[in-house]
Tab-separated table of C-alpha atoms (C1' of nucleotides) in Angstrom:
chain	number	residue	atom	x	y	z
A	1	MET	CA	10.862	-27.443	78.496
A	2	GLU	CA	13.061	-24.950	80.350
A	3	GLU	CA	15.885	-23.514	78.316
A	4	ALA	CA	18.132	-23.600	81.375
A	5	ASP	CA	21.407	-25.375	80.785
A	6	GLY	CA	21.064	-28.992	81.662
A	7	VAL	CA	23.103	-31.757	80.156
A	8	ARG	CA	20.073	-32.234	77.980
A	9	GLY	CA	20.039	-28.724	76.639
A	10	ARG	CA	23.701	-28.780	75.800
A	11	ALA	CA	23.428	-32.063	73.984
A	12	ARG	CA	20.467	-30.782	72.099
A	13	ARG	CA	22.325	-27.699	70.980
A	14	ALA	CA	25.243	-29.816	69.872
A	15	VAL	CA	23.001	-31.975	67.735
A	16	ARG	CA	21.369	-28.886	66.340
A	17	ALA	CA	24.711	-27.437	65.362
A	18	GLU	CA	25.735	-30.679	63.744
A	19	LEU	CA	22.526	-30.876	61.766
A	20	ALA	CA	22.848	-27.264	60.701
A	21	GLU	CA	26.336	-27.878	59.409
A	22	LEU	CA	25.232	-30.922	57.512
A	23	ALA	CA	22.261	-29.129	56.028
A	24	LEU	CA	24.397	-26.177	55.004
A	25	GLY	CA	26.700	-28.538	53.160
A	26	LEU	CA	23.841	-30.071	51.270
A	27	PHE	CA	22.278	-26.741	50.414
A	28	VAL	CA	25.554	-25.341	49.146
A	29	GLU	CA	26.129	-28.425	47.066
A	30	ARG	CA	22.689	-28.918	45.593
A	31	GLY	CA	21.038	-25.556	46.029
A	32	PHE	CA	18.596	-24.507	48.732
A	33	ASP	CA	15.363	-24.685	46.796
A	34	THR	CA	16.208	-27.897	45.002
A	35	THR	CA	17.075	-29.718	48.204
A	36	THR	CA	14.035	-30.972	50.070
A	37	VAL	CA	13.777	-31.286	53.796
A	38	ASP	CA	13.312	-34.996	53.282
A	39	ASP	CA	16.675	-35.068	51.543
A	40	VAL	CA	18.320	-33.483	54.545
A	41	ALA	CA	16.512	-35.835	56.886
A	42	ARG	CA	17.565	-38.862	54.883
A	43	VAL	CA	21.216	-37.856	54.850
A	44	ALA	CA	21.120	-36.912	58.517
A	45	GLY	CA	19.550	-40.241	59.350
A	46	LEU	CA	16.387	-39.085	61.024
A	47	SER	CA	12.804	-38.414	60.124
A	48	LYS	CA	11.525	-35.176	58.668
A	49	ARG	CA	9.376	-34.772	61.750
A	50	SER	CA	12.340	-34.934	64.067
A	51	LEU	CA	14.279	-32.504	61.956
A	52	PHE	CA	11.457	-30.041	62.384
A	53	ARG	CA	11.799	-30.451	66.106
A	54	TYR	CA	15.255	-28.951	65.871
A	55	PHE	CA	14.400	-26.253	63.354
A	56	ALA	CA	11.115	-24.465	63.080
A	57	THR	CA	11.595	-23.897	59.351
A	58	LYS	CA	13.865	-25.017	56.555
A	59	GLU	CA	15.430	-21.569	56.491
A	60	ASP	CA	16.353	-21.858	60.150
A	61	MET	CA	18.749	-24.639	59.293
A	62	VAL	CA	20.839	-22.034	57.560
A	63	LEU	CA	20.176	-18.926	59.630
A	64	GLY	CA	20.303	-20.567	63.038
A	65	VAL	CA	22.937	-18.455	64.691
A	66	VAL	CA	21.790	-15.097	63.393
A	67	ASP	CA	18.445	-15.189	65.057
A	68	VAL	CA	19.496	-14.769	68.654
A	69	MET	CA	21.138	-11.465	67.809
A	70	GLY	CA	18.324	-9.208	68.911
A	71	GLU	CA	18.313	-9.482	72.672
A	72	GLY	CA	22.060	-9.575	73.086
A	73	PHE	CA	22.491	-6.603	70.866
A	74	ALA	CA	19.891	-4.576	72.704
A	75	GLU	CA	21.547	-5.400	75.986
A	76	GLU	CA	24.892	-4.132	74.803
A	77	VAL	CA	23.303	-0.950	73.572
A	78	ARG	CA	22.007	-0.336	77.067
A	79	ALA	CA	25.453	-0.944	78.487
A	80	ARG	CA	27.138	1.788	76.440
A	81	PRO	CA	28.092	5.065	78.144
A	82	ALA	CA	25.268	7.578	78.181
A	83	GLU	CA	27.269	10.436	76.710
A	84	GLU	CA	27.769	8.554	73.461
A	85	THR	CA	25.590	9.661	70.559
A	86	PRO	CA	23.100	7.090	69.265
A	87	TRP	CA	25.009	6.770	66.030
A	88	ASP	CA	28.315	6.119	67.736
A	89	CYS	CA	26.667	3.759	70.148
A	90	LEU	CA	25.320	1.604	67.348
A	91	ARG	CA	28.621	1.732	65.571
A	92	ALA	CA	30.459	0.530	68.629
A	93	VAL	CA	28.103	-2.350	69.344
A	94	LEU	CA	28.048	-3.438	65.725
A	95	HIS	CA	31.810	-3.308	65.722
A	96	ALA	CA	32.073	-5.525	68.754
A	97	TRP	CA	29.542	-7.890	67.271
A	98	GLU	CA	31.512	-8.323	64.112
A	99	ALA	CA	34.570	-9.463	65.983
A	100	ARG	CA	32.555	-12.233	67.569
A	101	ILE	CA	30.847	-13.340	64.390
A	102	ARG	CA	34.096	-13.752	62.596
A	103	GLU	CA	34.891	-16.717	64.805
A	104	SER	CA	32.030	-18.859	63.557
A	105	THR	CA	32.899	-21.229	60.804
A	106	ASP	CA	31.629	-21.441	57.269
A	107	GLN	CA	30.592	-17.808	57.306
A	108	LEU	CA	31.545	-17.261	53.715
A	109	ALA	CA	29.728	-20.236	52.265
A	110	ARG	CA	26.717	-19.510	54.444
A	111	LEU	CA	26.557	-15.876	53.479
A	112	ARG	CA	26.998	-16.699	49.818
A	113	LEU	CA	24.110	-19.092	50.036
A	114	ILE	CA	21.904	-16.574	51.798
A	115	GLU	CA	22.788	-13.843	49.328
A	116	SER	CA	21.903	-15.996	46.351
A	117	THR	CA	18.670	-17.385	47.736
A	118	PRO	CA	15.737	-14.963	47.899
A	119	THR	CA	13.848	-17.116	50.379
A	120	LEU	CA	16.761	-16.975	52.758
A	121	ARG	CA	17.304	-13.264	52.313
A	122	ALA	CA	13.642	-12.727	53.087
A	123	ARG	CA	13.865	-14.721	56.307
A	124	LEU	CA	16.995	-12.937	57.312
A	125	HIS	CA	15.316	-9.592	56.902
A	126	GLN	CA	12.357	-10.854	58.851
A	127	ARG	CA	14.670	-11.709	61.716
A	128	ARG	CA	16.429	-8.408	61.550
A	129	ASP	CA	13.064	-6.748	61.591
A	130	GLU	CA	12.112	-8.388	64.824
A	131	SER	CA	15.409	-7.396	66.355
A	132	ARG	CA	15.072	-3.823	65.163
A	133	ARG	CA	12.239	-3.030	67.522
A	134	LEU	CA	14.173	-4.363	70.473
A	135	ILE	CA	17.272	-2.441	69.585
A	136	ALA	CA	15.408	0.757	68.832
A	137	ASP	CA	13.717	0.525	72.213
A	138	ALA	CA	17.037	-0.030	73.922
A	139	LEU	CA	18.429	2.998	72.140
A	140	ARG	CA	15.543	5.163	73.181
A	141	GLU	CA	15.641	4.037	76.771
A	142	ARG	CA	19.257	4.970	77.306
A	143	PRO	CA	19.539	7.575	80.043
A	144	GLY	CA	19.094	11.006	78.550
A	145	SER	CA	18.796	9.848	74.992
A	146	GLY	CA	15.942	12.186	74.266
A	147	LEU	CA	14.966	10.135	71.236
A	148	ASP	CA	11.469	9.655	69.925
A	149	GLY	CA	10.372	6.317	68.497
A	150	PHE	CA	10.699	7.435	64.934
A	151	THR	CA	14.243	8.673	65.206
A	152	ALA	CA	15.359	5.678	67.244
A	153	GLU	CA	13.951	3.340	64.654
A	154	PHE	CA	15.573	5.203	61.839
A	155	TYR	CA	18.992	5.132	63.490
A	156	THR	CA	18.635	1.424	64.042
A	157	ALA	CA	17.489	0.727	60.524
A	158	ALA	CA	20.335	2.824	59.137
A	159	ALA	CA	22.805	0.822	61.195
A	160	GLY	CA	21.259	-2.287	59.706
A	161	ALA	CA	21.843	-0.777	56.290
A	162	ALA	CA	25.515	-0.403	57.132
A	163	LEU	CA	25.683	-4.033	58.185
A	164	ASP	CA	23.952	-5.084	55.013
A	165	ALA	CA	26.176	-3.120	52.697
A	166	ALA	CA	29.252	-4.365	54.536
A	167	SER	CA	28.177	-7.987	54.282
A	168	SER	CA	27.419	-7.556	50.626
A	169	GLU	CA	30.805	-5.995	49.902
A	170	TRP	CA	32.580	-8.542	52.034
A	171	LEU	CA	31.005	-11.255	49.975
A	172	ARG	CA	31.807	-9.498	46.731
A	173	THR	CA	35.468	-9.502	47.628
A	174	GLY	CA	35.353	-13.132	48.617
A	175	GLY	CA	35.936	-12.432	52.278
A	176	ALA	CA	39.129	-10.493	51.650
A	177	THR	CA	38.084	-7.208	53.232
A	178	ASP	CA	37.497	-6.660	56.909
A	179	ARG	CA	33.840	-6.341	57.729
A	180	ALA	CA	34.390	-4.217	60.800
A	181	THR	CA	36.385	-1.725	58.763
A	182	LEU	CA	33.654	-1.598	56.139
A	183	ILE	CA	31.051	-0.901	58.771
A	184	ASP	CA	33.135	1.948	60.107
A	185	ARG	CA	33.448	3.323	56.628
A	186	ALA	CA	29.690	3.234	56.163
A	187	PHE	CA	29.065	4.995	59.460
A	188	THR	CA	31.590	7.662	58.613
A	189	THR	CA	30.101	8.199	55.157
A	190	LEU	CA	26.964	9.646	56.655
A	191	ARG	CA	28.594	11.338	59.612
A	192	PRO	CA	32.121	12.392	58.801
A	193	SER	CA	33.810	13.133	62.088
B	1	MET	CA	2.876	-12.903	25.864
B	2	GLU	CA	4.064	-9.384	25.137
B	3	GLU	CA	3.472	-6.932	27.934
B	4	ALA	CA	2.764	-4.204	25.404
B	5	ASP	CA	-0.525	-2.457	26.017
B	6	GLY	CA	-3.209	-4.203	24.071
B	7	VAL	CA	-6.846	-4.209	25.001
B	8	ARG	CA	-6.070	-7.593	26.462
B	9	GLY	CA	-3.348	-6.371	28.734
B	10	ARG	CA	-5.436	-3.553	30.067
B	11	ALA	CA	-8.362	-5.811	30.833
B	12	ARG	CA	-6.045	-8.195	32.542
B	13	ARG	CA	-4.612	-5.495	34.719
B	14	ALA	CA	-8.083	-4.328	35.630
B	15	VAL	CA	-9.081	-7.800	36.740
B	16	ARG	CA	-5.876	-8.094	38.684
B	17	ALA	CA	-6.564	-4.867	40.509
B	18	GLU	CA	-10.094	-5.953	41.294
B	19	LEU	CA	-8.917	-9.275	42.640
B	20	ALA	CA	-6.226	-7.589	44.698
B	21	GLU	CA	-8.765	-5.296	46.290
B	22	LEU	CA	-11.071	-8.154	47.073
B	23	ALA	CA	-8.243	-10.213	48.529
B	24	LEU	CA	-7.062	-7.312	50.652
B	25	GLY	CA	-10.539	-6.965	52.096
B	26	LEU	CA	-10.658	-10.606	53.040
B	27	PHE	CA	-7.192	-10.583	54.536
B	28	VAL	CA	-7.924	-7.506	56.612
B	29	GLU	CA	-11.160	-9.019	57.823
B	30	ARG	CA	-10.026	-12.564	58.579
B	31	GLY	CA	-6.261	-12.233	58.838
B	32	PHE	CA	-3.683	-13.087	56.221
B	33	ASP	CA	-2.478	-16.417	57.529
B	34	THR	CA	-5.906	-17.687	58.476
B	35	THR	CA	-7.360	-16.953	55.059
B	36	THR	CA	-6.520	-19.613	52.510
B	37	VAL	CA	-6.047	-18.968	48.827
B	38	ASP	CA	-9.000	-21.250	48.227
B	39	ASP	CA	-11.090	-18.905	50.348
B	40	VAL	CA	-10.125	-15.965	48.178
B	41	ALA	CA	-10.769	-17.961	45.032
B	42	ARG	CA	-14.178	-19.028	46.256
B	43	VAL	CA	-15.238	-15.491	47.090
B	44	ALA	CA	-13.785	-14.153	43.849
B	45	GLY	CA	-15.610	-16.811	41.945
B	46	LEU	CA	-12.736	-18.515	40.203
B	47	SER	CA	-10.477	-21.441	40.735
B	48	LYS	CA	-7.348	-21.390	42.813
B	49	ARG	CA	-5.383	-22.183	39.684
B	50	SER	CA	-6.671	-19.155	37.856
B	51	LEU	CA	-5.976	-16.945	40.826
B	52	PHE	CA	-2.368	-18.054	40.697
B	53	ARG	CA	-2.298	-16.974	37.079
B	54	TYR	CA	-2.862	-13.414	38.242
B	55	PHE	CA	-0.567	-13.539	41.254
B	56	ALA	CA	2.604	-15.544	41.537
B	57	THR	CA	2.210	-15.862	45.284
B	58	LYS	CA	-0.366	-15.224	47.953
B	59	GLU	CA	1.695	-12.302	49.193
B	60	ASP	CA	1.572	-10.677	45.782
B	61	MET	CA	-2.141	-10.188	46.179
B	62	VAL	CA	-1.322	-7.671	48.872
B	63	LEU	CA	1.961	-6.216	47.674
B	64	GLY	CA	1.094	-5.927	43.995
B	65	VAL	CA	1.760	-2.265	43.437
B	66	VAL	CA	4.905	-1.991	45.458
B	67	ASP	CA	6.889	-4.378	43.360
B	68	VAL	CA	7.279	-2.317	40.223
B	69	MET	CA	9.044	0.393	42.195
B	70	GLY	CA	12.581	-0.618	41.332
B	71	GLU	CA	12.972	0.351	37.681
B	72	GLY	CA	11.011	3.576	37.871
B	73	PHE	CA	12.917	4.683	40.900
B	74	ALA	CA	16.266	3.964	39.309
B	75	GLU	CA	15.258	5.892	36.245
B	76	GLU	CA	14.380	8.965	38.262
B	77	VAL	CA	17.680	8.768	40.071
B	78	ARG	CA	19.445	8.926	36.722
B	79	ALA	CA	17.370	11.960	35.765
B	80	ARG	CA	18.463	14.071	38.740
B	81	PRO	CA	20.995	16.850	38.231
B	82	ALA	CA	24.583	15.671	38.445
B	83	GLU	CA	25.713	18.240	40.984
B	84	GLU	CA	23.326	16.881	43.598
B	85	THR	CA	24.912	14.766	46.311
B	86	PRO	CA	23.834	11.107	46.391
B	87	TRP	CA	22.059	11.632	49.659
B	88	ASP	CA	20.070	14.613	48.397
B	89	CYS	CA	19.317	12.804	45.186
B	90	LEU	CA	17.771	9.880	47.003
B	91	ARG	CA	15.874	12.217	49.260
B	92	ALA	CA	14.405	14.061	46.301
B	93	VAL	CA	13.336	10.943	44.436
B	94	LEU	CA	11.877	9.379	47.543
B	95	HIS	CA	10.032	12.599	48.204
B	96	ALA	CA	8.516	12.635	44.732
B	97	TRP	CA	7.605	9.005	45.055
B	98	GLU	CA	5.717	9.568	48.259
B	99	ALA	CA	3.474	12.130	46.629
B	100	ARG	CA	2.444	9.593	44.027
B	101	ILE	CA	1.906	6.744	46.437
B	102	ARG	CA	-0.422	8.805	48.545
B	103	GLU	CA	-2.963	8.702	45.757
B	104	SER	CA	-3.450	4.955	45.840
B	105	THR	CA	-6.348	3.774	47.860
B	106	ASP	CA	-6.472	1.623	50.935
B	107	GLN	CA	-2.896	2.461	51.764
B	108	LEU	CA	-3.526	2.542	55.464
B	109	ALA	CA	-5.302	-0.768	55.706
B	110	ARG	CA	-2.781	-2.363	53.394
B	111	LEU	CA	0.182	-1.061	55.311
B	112	ARG	CA	-1.336	-2.077	58.608
B	113	LEU	CA	-1.797	-5.571	57.293
B	114	ILE	CA	1.743	-5.754	55.997
B	115	GLU	CA	3.160	-4.413	59.222
B	116	SER	CA	1.317	-6.962	61.327
B	117	THR	CA	2.086	-9.962	59.148
B	118	PRO	CA	5.665	-11.226	59.237
B	119	THR	CA	5.258	-13.164	56.019
B	120	LEU	CA	4.257	-10.014	54.213
B	121	ARG	CA	6.998	-7.941	55.747
B	122	ALA	CA	9.485	-10.539	54.626
B	123	ARG	CA	8.231	-10.426	51.049
B	124	LEU	CA	8.243	-6.677	51.056
B	125	HIS	CA	11.858	-6.616	52.121
B	126	GLN	CA	12.659	-9.152	49.479
B	127	ARG	CA	11.193	-6.851	46.859
B	128	ARG	CA	13.024	-3.874	48.217
B	129	ASP	CA	16.172	-5.908	48.118
B	130	GLU	CA	15.815	-6.564	44.443
B	131	SER	CA	15.202	-2.899	43.789
B	132	ARG	CA	18.174	-1.874	45.856
B	133	ARG	CA	20.708	-3.196	43.404
B	134	LEU	CA	19.053	-1.363	40.559
B	135	ILE	CA	18.910	1.887	42.438
B	136	ALA	CA	22.442	1.595	43.752
B	137	ASP	CA	23.664	1.019	40.214
B	138	ALA	CA	21.761	4.028	38.972
B	139	LEU	CA	23.284	6.108	41.743
B	140	ARG	CA	26.787	4.996	40.906
B	141	GLU	CA	26.373	5.556	37.220
B	142	ARG	CA	25.359	9.166	37.556
B	143	PRO	CA	27.859	11.372	35.755
B	144	GLY	CA	30.733	12.181	38.052
B	145	SER	CA	29.297	10.385	41.056
B	146	GLY	CA	32.636	8.884	41.958
B	147	LEU	CA	30.914	6.259	44.072
B	148	ASP	CA	32.112	2.736	44.599
B	149	GLY	CA	29.638	-0.134	44.809
B	150	PHE	CA	29.842	-0.369	48.543
B	151	THR	CA	29.085	3.269	49.227
B	152	ALA	CA	26.321	3.390	46.638
B	153	GLU	CA	24.678	0.378	48.188
B	154	PHE	CA	24.940	1.809	51.639
B	155	TYR	CA	23.382	5.110	50.629
B	156	THR	CA	20.538	3.256	48.989
B	157	ALA	CA	19.973	0.970	51.943
B	158	ALA	CA	20.037	3.939	54.297
B	159	ALA	CA	17.396	5.676	52.195
B	160	GLY	CA	15.356	2.500	52.457
B	161	ALA	CA	15.758	2.731	56.214
B	162	ALA	CA	14.300	6.225	56.110
B	163	LEU	CA	11.340	4.995	54.110
B	164	ASP	CA	10.845	2.144	56.536
B	165	ALA	CA	10.959	4.280	59.626
B	166	ALA	CA	8.612	6.794	58.040
B	167	SER	CA	6.084	4.143	57.077
B	168	SER	CA	6.248	2.690	60.535
B	169	GLU	CA	5.684	6.038	62.202
B	170	TRP	CA	2.960	6.970	59.749
B	171	LEU	CA	1.172	3.796	60.671
B	172	ARG	CA	1.689	4.365	64.373
B	173	THR	CA	-0.058	7.703	64.110
B	174	GLY	CA	-2.882	6.192	62.110
B	175	GLY	CA	-1.985	8.058	58.942
B	176	ALA	CA	-2.117	11.458	60.613
B	177	THR	CA	1.451	12.534	59.903
B	178	ASP	CA	2.817	13.322	56.482
B	179	ARG	CA	5.117	10.617	55.211
B	180	ALA	CA	7.116	12.969	53.009
B	181	THR	CA	7.852	15.196	55.974
B	182	LEU	CA	8.922	12.229	58.039
B	183	ILE	CA	11.297	11.113	55.333
B	184	ASP	CA	12.842	14.554	55.229
B	185	ARG	CA	13.246	14.466	58.955
B	186	ALA	CA	15.047	11.135	58.752
B	187	PHE	CA	17.381	12.356	56.038
B	188	THR	CA	18.181	15.475	58.007
B	189	THR	CA	18.838	13.487	61.167
B	190	LEU	CA	21.931	11.954	59.674
B	191	ARG	CA	22.968	14.940	57.608
B	192	PRO	CA	21.943	18.179	59.249
B	193	SER	CA	22.236	20.854	56.586
C	1	DC	C1'	-22.560	-18.197	9.117
C	2	DC	C1'	-19.061	-21.274	9.978
C	3	DA	C1'	-14.219	-22.823	10.688
C	4	DT	C1'	-10.184	-21.513	13.095
C	5	DC	C1'	-7.271	-19.680	16.550
C	6	DC	C1'	-5.916	-18.032	20.721
C	7	DT	C1'	-6.518	-17.063	25.415
C	8	DA	C1'	-8.640	-17.642	29.869
C	9	DT	C1'	-10.238	-20.888	32.689
C	10	DG	C1'	-11.271	-25.275	35.075
C	11	DT	C1'	-9.883	-29.847	36.655
C	12	DC	C1'	-6.928	-33.135	38.462
C	13	DA	C1'	-3.009	-34.838	40.307
C	14	DC	C1'	1.200	-33.842	42.193
C	15	DT	C1'	5.320	-31.838	45.219
C	16	DC	C1'	6.876	-29.833	49.239
C	17	DA	C1'	6.818	-27.356	53.807
C	18	DG	C1'	4.966	-27.727	58.087
C	19	DT	C1'	1.750	-29.619	61.984
C	20	DG	C1'	-1.020	-32.559	65.117
C	21	DA	C1'	-1.791	-36.964	67.268
C	22	DC	C1'	-0.308	-41.042	68.928
C	23	DA	C1'	2.578	-44.984	69.498
C	24	DA	C1'	7.193	-46.849	70.308
C	25	DT	C1'	11.509	-46.361	72.398
C	26	DA	C1'	15.064	-44.907	74.353
C	27	DG	C1'	17.455	-42.910	78.979
C	28	DT	C1'	17.544	-41.515	83.725
C	29	DG	C1'	16.654	-41.856	88.567
C	30	DT	C1'	15.016	-44.913	92.502
D	1	DA	C1'	13.118	-54.263	88.004
D	2	DC	C1'	9.979	-50.021	87.862
D	3	DA	C1'	8.204	-45.742	86.860
D	4	DC	C1'	8.925	-41.302	84.485
D	5	DT	C1'	10.090	-38.436	80.831
D	6	DA	C1'	12.230	-36.744	76.714
D	7	DT	C1'	13.089	-38.117	71.893
D	8	DT	C1'	11.912	-40.158	67.891
D	9	DG	C1'	9.135	-42.384	64.233
D	10	DT	C1'	4.818	-42.951	61.741
D	11	DC	C1'	0.801	-41.454	59.649
D	12	DA	C1'	-2.418	-38.460	58.098
D	13	DC	C1'	-3.498	-33.937	57.228
D	14	DT	C1'	-3.493	-28.717	55.616
D	15	DG	C1'	-2.050	-25.272	52.481
D	16	DA	C1'	0.841	-23.089	48.871
D	17	DG	C1'	2.238	-23.639	44.468
D	18	DT	C1'	2.929	-26.178	39.741
D	19	DG	C1'	2.385	-29.017	35.531
D	20	DA	C1'	-0.510	-31.208	32.153
D	21	DC	C1'	-4.400	-31.349	29.688
D	22	DA	C1'	-9.105	-30.505	28.339
D	23	DT	C1'	-12.509	-27.101	27.211
D	24	DA	C1'	-15.228	-22.852	26.742
D	25	DG	C1'	-15.505	-18.139	24.619
D	26	DG	C1'	-14.424	-14.495	21.917
D	27	DA	C1'	-12.131	-12.420	18.063
D	28	DT	C1'	-10.798	-13.038	13.161
D	29	DG	C1'	-10.764	-14.635	8.296
D	30	DG	C1'	-13.253	-16.812	4.681
DNA sequence: CCATCCTATGTCACTCAGTGACAATAGTGT
DNA sequence: ACACTATTGTCACTGAGTGACATAGGATGG
């Protein structure tokens, strides 16, 4: 039951990743809504029930990676120098995050699928929502931040808006533009330095 | 089939509103997830099937009003004076919108329910997402806006962030604060005048 | 007043996501 | 070989949502 890293846990995560990749392929090929979980299970060679032991929901098969974001992000916010403004702090962390995300594979196909599937977009937002609280709290609890809950939440949500717009544009250009640069542009739009 | 205002259409909308109110009451009382659609149908005195002829989804019974926002909002954006900056334009329209929303009943209970139910939050974001494109387009197409798609979308998403944070804070204070004021505060936070 | 539409509704059967319970079956350590 | 434990499969179930079809009710034209 413990999430501590045993051989078991690692194997499990490997299987999960494999299944996610397979599912993504199917969804991209046949469409998310028109592909049933049973379809995925059949192709993957296990039962629907077992599949749901790896993923809580169908959407999770696609979102998987994104969902852990919250805690890590909040932690990095806390680690930023105290003299940094909230806005710059968020920009910096988001920037660093982007660099890491770029390494994962299939980002373009995955994002395209998410963008074109309302169900998936909804889930994604739900996830981001849960993270937002965590991040806003981290922002407020920085030494000497002097932020109230409302302002902290707004900053965080605005940063999320930057991420959103950047992802959307990145997708529109077929992955040609640099997401990190776009994010910077968004941040600067509202706070020209 | 036509949505034009006949006697029929008006009656239909009245029934819809009545059902929505009834459903909201049940959801608030028993919880959204733990209340089945059949429950609502039973109390309302019609079949589940008929209920789904008034609402496409269970969530729609709660969100109902919110979803028409998109087009109206976009229209008002187009009607703003051209010399206004995008940011001020959004602020003004959002401000006007708030005044109108305040008139609807049960806002507090409804919002509380939405806030505390992930499924509902997800749907709400989904709706907002659909509106965002419309509004961003309207913003870009204002005479002499000079905005690219990316920037327009970011502005719009950021305005959505302000609305979100304001709603959240408004709820936190039990409806004591003025949402319009909060929105102004958010807008000013990122663009002190 | 009756025949005729048209719409709202009910009924029934179905799909699909997700869950709980329990049995079967690995795999690991001793 | 033996016990222990995690993983999987099976089966039956709930709950949202849909499609097909039958029917009741209310307006309209003759």
